[in-house]
Backbone atoms as SQL, in Angstrom:
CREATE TABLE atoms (id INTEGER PRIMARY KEY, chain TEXT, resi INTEGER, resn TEXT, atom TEXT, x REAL, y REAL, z REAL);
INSERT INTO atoms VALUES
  (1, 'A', 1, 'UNK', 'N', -78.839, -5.429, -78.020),
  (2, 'A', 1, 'UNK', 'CA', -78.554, -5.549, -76.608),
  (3, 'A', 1, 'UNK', 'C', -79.311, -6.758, -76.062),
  (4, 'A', 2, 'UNK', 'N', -78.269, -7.650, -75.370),
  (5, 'A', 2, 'UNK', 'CA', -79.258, -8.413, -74.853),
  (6, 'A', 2, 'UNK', 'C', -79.552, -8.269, -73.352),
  (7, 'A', 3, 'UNK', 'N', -80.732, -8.934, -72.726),
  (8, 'A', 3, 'UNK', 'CA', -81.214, -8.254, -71.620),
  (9, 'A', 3, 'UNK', 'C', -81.025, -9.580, -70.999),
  (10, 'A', 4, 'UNK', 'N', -80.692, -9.602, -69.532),
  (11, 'A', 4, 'UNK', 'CA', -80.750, -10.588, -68.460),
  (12, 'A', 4, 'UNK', 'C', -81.293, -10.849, -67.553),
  (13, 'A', 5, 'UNK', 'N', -82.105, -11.796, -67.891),
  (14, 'A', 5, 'UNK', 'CA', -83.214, -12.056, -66.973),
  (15, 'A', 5, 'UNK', 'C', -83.042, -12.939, -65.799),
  (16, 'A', 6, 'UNK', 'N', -83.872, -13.322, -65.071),
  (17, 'A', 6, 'UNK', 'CA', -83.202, -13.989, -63.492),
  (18, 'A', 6, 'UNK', 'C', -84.152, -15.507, -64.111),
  (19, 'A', 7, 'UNK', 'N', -83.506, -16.438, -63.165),
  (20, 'A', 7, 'UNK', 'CA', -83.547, -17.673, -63.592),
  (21, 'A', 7, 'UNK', 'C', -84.225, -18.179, -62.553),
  (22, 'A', 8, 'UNK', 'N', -85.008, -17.711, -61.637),
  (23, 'A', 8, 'UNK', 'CA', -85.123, -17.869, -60.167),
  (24, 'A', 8, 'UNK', 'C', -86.584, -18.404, -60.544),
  (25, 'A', 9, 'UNK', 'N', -87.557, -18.728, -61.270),
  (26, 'A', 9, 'UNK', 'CA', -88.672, -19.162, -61.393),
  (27, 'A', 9, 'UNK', 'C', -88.263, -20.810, -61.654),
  (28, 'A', 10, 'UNK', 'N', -87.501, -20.583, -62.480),
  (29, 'A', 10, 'UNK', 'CA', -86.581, -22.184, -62.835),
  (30, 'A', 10, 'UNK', 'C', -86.425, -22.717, -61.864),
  (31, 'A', 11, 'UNK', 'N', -85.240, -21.875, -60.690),
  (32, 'A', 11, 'UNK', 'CA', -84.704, -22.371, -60.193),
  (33, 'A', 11, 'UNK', 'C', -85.402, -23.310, -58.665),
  (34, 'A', 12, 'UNK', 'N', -86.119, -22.131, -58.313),
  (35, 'A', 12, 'UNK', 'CA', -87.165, -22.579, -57.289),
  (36, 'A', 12, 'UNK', 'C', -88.577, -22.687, -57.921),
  (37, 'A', 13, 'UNK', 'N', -89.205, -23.031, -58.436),
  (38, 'A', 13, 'UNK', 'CA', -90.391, -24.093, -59.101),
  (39, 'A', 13, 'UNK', 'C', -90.680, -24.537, -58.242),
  (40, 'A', 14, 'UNK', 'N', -89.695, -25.568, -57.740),
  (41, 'A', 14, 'UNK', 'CA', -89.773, -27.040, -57.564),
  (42, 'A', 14, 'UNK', 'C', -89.784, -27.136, -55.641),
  (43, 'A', 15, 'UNK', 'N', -89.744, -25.904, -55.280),
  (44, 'A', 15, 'UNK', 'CA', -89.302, -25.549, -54.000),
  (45, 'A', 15, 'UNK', 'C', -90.453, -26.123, -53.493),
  (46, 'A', 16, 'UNK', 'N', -91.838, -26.363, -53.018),
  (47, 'A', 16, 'UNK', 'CA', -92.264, -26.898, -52.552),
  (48, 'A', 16, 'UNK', 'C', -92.204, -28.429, -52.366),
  (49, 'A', 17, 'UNK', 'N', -91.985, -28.642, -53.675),
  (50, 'A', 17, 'UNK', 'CA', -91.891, -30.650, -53.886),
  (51, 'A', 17, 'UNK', 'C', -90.329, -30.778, -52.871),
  (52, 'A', 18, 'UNK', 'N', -89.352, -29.963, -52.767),
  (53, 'A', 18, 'UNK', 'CA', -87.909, -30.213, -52.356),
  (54, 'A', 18, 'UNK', 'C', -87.631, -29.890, -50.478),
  (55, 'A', 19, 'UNK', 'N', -88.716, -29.582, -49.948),
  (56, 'A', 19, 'UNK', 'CA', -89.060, -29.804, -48.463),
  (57, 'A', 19, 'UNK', 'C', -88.832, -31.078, -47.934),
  (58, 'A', 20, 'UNK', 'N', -87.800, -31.112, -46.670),
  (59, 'A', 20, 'UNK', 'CA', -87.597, -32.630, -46.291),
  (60, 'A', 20, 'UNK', 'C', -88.427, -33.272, -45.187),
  (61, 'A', 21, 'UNK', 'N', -89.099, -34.518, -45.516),
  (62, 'A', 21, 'UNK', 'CA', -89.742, -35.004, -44.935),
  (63, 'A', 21, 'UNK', 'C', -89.733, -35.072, -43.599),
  (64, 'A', 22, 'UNK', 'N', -90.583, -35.316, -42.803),
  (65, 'A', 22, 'UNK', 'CA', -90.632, -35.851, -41.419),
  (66, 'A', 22, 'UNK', 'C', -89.936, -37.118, -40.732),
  (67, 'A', 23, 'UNK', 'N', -89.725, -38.077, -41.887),
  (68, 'A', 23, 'UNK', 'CA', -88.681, -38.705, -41.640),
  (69, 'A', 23, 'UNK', 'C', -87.380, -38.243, -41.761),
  (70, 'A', 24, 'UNK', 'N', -86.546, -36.730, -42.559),
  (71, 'A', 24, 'UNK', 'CA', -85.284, -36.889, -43.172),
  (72, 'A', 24, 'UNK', 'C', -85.257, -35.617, -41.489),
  (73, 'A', 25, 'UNK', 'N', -86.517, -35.367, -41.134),
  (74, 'A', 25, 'UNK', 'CA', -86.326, -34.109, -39.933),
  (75, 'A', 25, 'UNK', 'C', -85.750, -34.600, -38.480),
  (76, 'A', 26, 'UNK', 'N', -86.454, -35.810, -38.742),
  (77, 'A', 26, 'UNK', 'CA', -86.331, -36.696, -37.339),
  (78, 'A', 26, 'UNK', 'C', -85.261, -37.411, -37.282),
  (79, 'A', 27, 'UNK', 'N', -84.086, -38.027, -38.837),
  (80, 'A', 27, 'UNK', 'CA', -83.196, -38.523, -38.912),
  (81, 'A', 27, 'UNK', 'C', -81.899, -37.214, -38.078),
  (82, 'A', 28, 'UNK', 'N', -82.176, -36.050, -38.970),
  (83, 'A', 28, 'UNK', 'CA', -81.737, -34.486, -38.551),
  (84, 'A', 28, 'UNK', 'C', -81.573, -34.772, -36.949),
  (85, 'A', 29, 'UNK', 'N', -82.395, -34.735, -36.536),
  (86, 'A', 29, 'UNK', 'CA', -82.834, -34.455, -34.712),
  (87, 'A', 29, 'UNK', 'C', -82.212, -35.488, -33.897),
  (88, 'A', 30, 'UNK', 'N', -81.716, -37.086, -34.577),
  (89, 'A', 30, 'UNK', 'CA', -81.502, -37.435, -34.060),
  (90, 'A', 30, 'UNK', 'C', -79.790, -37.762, -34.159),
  (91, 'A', 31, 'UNK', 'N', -79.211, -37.065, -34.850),
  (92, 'A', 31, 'UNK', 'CA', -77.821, -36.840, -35.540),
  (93, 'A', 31, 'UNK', 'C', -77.482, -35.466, -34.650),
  (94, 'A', 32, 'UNK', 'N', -78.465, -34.416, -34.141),
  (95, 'A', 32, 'UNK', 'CA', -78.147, -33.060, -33.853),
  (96, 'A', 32, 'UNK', 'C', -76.749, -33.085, -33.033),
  (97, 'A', 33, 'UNK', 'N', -76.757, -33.932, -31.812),
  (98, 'A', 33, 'UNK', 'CA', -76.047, -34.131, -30.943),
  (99, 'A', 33, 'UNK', 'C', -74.017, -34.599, -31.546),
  (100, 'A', 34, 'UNK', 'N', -74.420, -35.364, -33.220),
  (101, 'A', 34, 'UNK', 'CA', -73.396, -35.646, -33.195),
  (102, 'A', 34, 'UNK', 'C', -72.747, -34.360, -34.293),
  (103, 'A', 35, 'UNK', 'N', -73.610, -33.821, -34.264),
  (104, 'A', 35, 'UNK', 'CA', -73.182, -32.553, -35.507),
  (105, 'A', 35, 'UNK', 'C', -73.016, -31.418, -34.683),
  (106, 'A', 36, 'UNK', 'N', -73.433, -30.908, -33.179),
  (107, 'A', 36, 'UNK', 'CA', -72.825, -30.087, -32.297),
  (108, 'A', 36, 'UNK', 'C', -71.536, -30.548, -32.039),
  (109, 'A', 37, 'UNK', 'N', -71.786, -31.574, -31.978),
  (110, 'A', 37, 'UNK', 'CA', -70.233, -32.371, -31.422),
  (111, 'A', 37, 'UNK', 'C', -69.016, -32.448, -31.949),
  (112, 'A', 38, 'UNK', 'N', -68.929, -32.032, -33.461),
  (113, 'A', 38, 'UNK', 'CA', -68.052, -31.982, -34.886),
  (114, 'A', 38, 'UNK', 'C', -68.244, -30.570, -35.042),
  (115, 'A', 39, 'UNK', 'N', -68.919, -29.638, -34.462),
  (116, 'A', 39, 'UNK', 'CA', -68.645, -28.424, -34.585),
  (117, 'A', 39, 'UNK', 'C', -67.880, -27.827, -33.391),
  (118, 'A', 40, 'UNK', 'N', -67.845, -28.683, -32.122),
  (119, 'A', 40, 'UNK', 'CA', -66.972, -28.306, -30.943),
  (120, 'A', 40, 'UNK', 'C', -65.667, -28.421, -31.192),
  (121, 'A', 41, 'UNK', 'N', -65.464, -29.772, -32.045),
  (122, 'A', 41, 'UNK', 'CA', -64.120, -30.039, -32.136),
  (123, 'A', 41, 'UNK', 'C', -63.440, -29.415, -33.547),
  (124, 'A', 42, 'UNK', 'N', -64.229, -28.935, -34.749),
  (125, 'A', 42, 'UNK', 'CA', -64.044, -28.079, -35.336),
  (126, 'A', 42, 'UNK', 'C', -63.308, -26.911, -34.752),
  (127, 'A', 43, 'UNK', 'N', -64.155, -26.327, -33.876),
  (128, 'A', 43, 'UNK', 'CA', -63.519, -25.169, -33.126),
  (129, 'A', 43, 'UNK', 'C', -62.444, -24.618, -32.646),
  (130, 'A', 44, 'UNK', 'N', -62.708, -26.162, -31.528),
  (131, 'A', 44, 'UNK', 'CA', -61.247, -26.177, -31.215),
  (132, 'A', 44, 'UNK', 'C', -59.787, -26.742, -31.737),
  (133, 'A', 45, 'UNK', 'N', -60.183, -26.834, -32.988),
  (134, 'A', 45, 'UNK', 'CA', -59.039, -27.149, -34.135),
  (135, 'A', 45, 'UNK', 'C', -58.911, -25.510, -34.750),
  (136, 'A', 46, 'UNK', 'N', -59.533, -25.022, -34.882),
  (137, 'A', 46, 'UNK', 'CA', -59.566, -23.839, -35.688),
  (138, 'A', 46, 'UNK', 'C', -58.605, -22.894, -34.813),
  (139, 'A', 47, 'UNK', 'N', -59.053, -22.684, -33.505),
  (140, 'A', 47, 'UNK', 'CA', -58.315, -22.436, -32.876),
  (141, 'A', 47, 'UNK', 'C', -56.644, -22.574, -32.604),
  (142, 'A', 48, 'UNK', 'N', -56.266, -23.614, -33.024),
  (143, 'A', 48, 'UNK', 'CA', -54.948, -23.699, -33.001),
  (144, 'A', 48, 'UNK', 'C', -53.905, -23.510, -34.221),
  (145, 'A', 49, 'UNK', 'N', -55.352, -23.237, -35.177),
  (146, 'A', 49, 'UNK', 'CA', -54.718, -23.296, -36.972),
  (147, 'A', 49, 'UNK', 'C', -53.644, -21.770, -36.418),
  (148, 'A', 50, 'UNK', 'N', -53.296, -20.854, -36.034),
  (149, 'A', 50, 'UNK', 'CA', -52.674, -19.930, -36.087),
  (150, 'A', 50, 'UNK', 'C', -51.619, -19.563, -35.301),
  (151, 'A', 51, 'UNK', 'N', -51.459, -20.219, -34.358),
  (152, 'A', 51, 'UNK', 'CA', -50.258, -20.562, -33.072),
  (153, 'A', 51, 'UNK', 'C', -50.311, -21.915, -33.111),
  (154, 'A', 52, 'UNK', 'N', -49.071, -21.662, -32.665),
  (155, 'A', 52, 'UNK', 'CA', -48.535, -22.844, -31.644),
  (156, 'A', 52, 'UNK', 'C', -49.292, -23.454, -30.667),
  (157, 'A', 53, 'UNK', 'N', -49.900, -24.693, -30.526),
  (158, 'A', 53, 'UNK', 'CA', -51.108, -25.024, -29.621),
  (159, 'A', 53, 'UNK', 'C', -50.121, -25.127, -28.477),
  (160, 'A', 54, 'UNK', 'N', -51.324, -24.366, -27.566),
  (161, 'A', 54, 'UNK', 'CA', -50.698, -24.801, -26.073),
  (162, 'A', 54, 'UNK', 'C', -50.798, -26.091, -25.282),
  (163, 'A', 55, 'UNK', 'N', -50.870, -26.538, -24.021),
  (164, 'A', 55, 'UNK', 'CA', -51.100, -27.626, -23.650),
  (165, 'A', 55, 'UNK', 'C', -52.616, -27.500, -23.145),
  (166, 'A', 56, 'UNK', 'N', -52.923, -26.388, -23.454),
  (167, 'A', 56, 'UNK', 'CA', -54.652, -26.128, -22.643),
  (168, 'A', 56, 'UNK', 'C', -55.259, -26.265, -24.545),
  (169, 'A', 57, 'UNK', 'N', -54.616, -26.320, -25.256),
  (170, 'A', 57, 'UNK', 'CA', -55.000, -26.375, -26.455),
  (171, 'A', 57, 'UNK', 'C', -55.480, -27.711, -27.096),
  (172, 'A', 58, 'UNK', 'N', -54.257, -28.611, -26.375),
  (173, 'A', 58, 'UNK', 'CA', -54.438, -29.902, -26.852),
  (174, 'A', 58, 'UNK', 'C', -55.440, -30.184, -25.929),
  (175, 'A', 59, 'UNK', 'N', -55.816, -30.112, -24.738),
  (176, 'A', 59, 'UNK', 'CA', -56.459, -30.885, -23.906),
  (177, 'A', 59, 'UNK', 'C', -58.052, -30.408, -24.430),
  (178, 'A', 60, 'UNK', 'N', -58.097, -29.297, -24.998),
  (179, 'A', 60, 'UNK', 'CA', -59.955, -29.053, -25.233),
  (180, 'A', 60, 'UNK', 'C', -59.822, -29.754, -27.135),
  (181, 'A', 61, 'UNK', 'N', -58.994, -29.920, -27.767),
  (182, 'A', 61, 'UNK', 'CA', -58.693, -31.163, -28.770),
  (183, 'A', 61, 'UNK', 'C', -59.297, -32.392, -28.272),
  (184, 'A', 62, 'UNK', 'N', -58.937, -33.038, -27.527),
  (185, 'A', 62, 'UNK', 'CA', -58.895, -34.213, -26.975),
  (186, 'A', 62, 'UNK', 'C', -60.186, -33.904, -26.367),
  (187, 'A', 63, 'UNK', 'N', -60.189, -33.422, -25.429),
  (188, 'A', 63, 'UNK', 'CA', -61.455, -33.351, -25.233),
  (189, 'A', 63, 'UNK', 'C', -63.076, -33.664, -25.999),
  (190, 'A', 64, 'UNK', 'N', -62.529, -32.546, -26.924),
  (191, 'A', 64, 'UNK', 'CA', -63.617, -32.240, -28.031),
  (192, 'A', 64, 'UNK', 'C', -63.792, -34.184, -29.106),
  (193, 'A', 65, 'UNK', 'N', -62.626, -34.286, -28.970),
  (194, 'A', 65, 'UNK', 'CA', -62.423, -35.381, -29.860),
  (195, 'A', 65, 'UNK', 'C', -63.551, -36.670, -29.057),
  (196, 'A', 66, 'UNK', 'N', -63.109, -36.476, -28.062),
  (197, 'A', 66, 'UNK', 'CA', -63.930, -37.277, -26.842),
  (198, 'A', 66, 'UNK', 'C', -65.352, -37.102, -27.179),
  (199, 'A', 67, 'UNK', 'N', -65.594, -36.361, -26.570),
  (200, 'A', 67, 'UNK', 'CA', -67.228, -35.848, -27.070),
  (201, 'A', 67, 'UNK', 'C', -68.085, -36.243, -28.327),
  (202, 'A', 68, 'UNK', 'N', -66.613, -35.989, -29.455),
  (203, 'A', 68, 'UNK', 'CA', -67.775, -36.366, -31.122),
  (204, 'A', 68, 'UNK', 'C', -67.391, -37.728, -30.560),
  (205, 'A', 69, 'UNK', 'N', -66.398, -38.565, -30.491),
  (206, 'A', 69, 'UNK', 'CA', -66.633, -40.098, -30.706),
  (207, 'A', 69, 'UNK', 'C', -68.047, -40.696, -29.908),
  (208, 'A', 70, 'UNK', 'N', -67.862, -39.867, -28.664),
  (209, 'A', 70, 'UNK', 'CA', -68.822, -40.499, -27.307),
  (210, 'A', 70, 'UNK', 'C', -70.303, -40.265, -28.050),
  (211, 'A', 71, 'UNK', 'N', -70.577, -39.087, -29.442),
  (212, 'A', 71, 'UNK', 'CA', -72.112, -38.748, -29.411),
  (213, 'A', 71, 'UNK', 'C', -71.860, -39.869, -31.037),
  (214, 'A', 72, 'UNK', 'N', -70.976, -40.260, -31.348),
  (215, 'A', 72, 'UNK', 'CA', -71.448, -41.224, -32.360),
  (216, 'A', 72, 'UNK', 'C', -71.883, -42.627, -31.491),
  (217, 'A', 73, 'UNK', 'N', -71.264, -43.016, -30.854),
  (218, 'A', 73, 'UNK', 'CA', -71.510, -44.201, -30.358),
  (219, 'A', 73, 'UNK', 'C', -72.562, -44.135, -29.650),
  (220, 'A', 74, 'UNK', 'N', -72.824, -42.958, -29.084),
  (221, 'A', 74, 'UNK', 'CA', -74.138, -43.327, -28.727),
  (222, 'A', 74, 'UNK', 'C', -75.428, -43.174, -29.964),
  (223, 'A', 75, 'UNK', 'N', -75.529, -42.692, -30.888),
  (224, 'A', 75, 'UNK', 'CA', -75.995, -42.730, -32.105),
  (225, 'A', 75, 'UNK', 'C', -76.140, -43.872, -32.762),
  (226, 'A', 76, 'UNK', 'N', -74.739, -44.671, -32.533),
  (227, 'A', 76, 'UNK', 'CA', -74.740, -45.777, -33.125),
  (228, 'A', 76, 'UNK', 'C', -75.921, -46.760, -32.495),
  (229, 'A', 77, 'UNK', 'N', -75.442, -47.084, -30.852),
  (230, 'A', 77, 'UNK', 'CA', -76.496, -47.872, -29.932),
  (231, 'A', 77, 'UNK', 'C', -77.560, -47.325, -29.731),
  (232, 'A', 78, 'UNK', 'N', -78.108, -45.863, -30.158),
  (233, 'A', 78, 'UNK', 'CA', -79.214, -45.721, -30.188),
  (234, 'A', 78, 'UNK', 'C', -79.971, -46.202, -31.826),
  (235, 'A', 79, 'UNK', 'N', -79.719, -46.164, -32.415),
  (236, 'A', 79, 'UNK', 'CA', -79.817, -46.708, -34.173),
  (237, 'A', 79, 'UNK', 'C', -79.680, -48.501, -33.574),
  (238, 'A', 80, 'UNK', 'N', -79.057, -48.744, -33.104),
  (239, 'A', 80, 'UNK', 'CA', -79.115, -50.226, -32.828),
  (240, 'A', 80, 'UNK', 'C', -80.091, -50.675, -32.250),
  (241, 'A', 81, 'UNK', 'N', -80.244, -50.421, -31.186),
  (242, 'A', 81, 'UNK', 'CA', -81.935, -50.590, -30.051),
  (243, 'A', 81, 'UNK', 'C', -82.888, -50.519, -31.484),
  (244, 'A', 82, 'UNK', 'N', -82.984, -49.602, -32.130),
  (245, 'A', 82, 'UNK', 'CA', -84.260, -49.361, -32.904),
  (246, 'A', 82, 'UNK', 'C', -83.912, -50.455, -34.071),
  (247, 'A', 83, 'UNK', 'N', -83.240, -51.159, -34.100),
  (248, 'A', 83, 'UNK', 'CA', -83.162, -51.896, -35.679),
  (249, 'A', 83, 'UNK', 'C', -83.926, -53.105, -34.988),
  (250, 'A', 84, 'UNK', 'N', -84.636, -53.485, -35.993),
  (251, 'A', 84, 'UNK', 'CA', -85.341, -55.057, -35.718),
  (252, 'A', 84, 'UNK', 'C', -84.679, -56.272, -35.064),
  (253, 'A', 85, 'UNK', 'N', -85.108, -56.768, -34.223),
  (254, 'A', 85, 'UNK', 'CA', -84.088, -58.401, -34.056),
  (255, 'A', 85, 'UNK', 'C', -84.388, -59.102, -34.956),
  (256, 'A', 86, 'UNK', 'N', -82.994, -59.902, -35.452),
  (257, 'A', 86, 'UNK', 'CA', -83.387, -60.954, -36.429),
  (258, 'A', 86, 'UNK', 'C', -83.337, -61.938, -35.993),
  (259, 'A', 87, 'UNK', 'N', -83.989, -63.326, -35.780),
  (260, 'A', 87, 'UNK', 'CA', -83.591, -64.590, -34.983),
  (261, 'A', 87, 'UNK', 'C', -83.097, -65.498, -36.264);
C-alpha cells in the first residue's frame, strides 16, 4: 500500500522569500483604481451575458467603459509626471 503524503512543506517553504515587496504593494495601490474600474465594467457585461441588453444596459456598458479608459489615462499621466525628464 502506498501512503500519500501532502506536499505542502515543498510547496510553501519558500513562502516567506515569495512576499511582495513594498515596491510591487505600492505599484498594486497605485493600479487599484484601474482594477475597480475593469471590475465595474466586468459587471456590467456579465450582466447582459443572459438577456437581451436593454438600453439602460448599454448605457451602464458605456458608462463603465468610460470609467476604465478615464482610470487608465489617468494612470498613465500619473506614471508620466513621475518618470524623469530627459533633456
Amino acid at each position: 500500500m502506498e501512503h500519500i503524503v501532502t506536499v505542502q512543506d515543498a510547496v510553501t517553504a519558500f513562502a516567506d522569500f515569495m512576499e511582495p515587496t513594498s515596491a510591487e504593494l505600492d505599484a498594486i495601490e497605485r493600479e487599484m483604481p484601474v482594477i475597480l474600474a475593469d471590475v465595474d465594467l466586468l459587471d456590467a457585461r456579465i450582466v447582459t451575458l443572459d438577456r437581451t441588453p436593454t438600453e439602460l444596459d448599454n448605457r451602464r456598458v458605456r458608462r463603465a467603459r468610460r470609467r476604465a479608459l478615464a482610470a487608465r489615462v489617468a494612470l498613465l499621466n500619473q506614471s508620466g509626471a513621475d518618470a524623469p525628464v530627459v533633456a
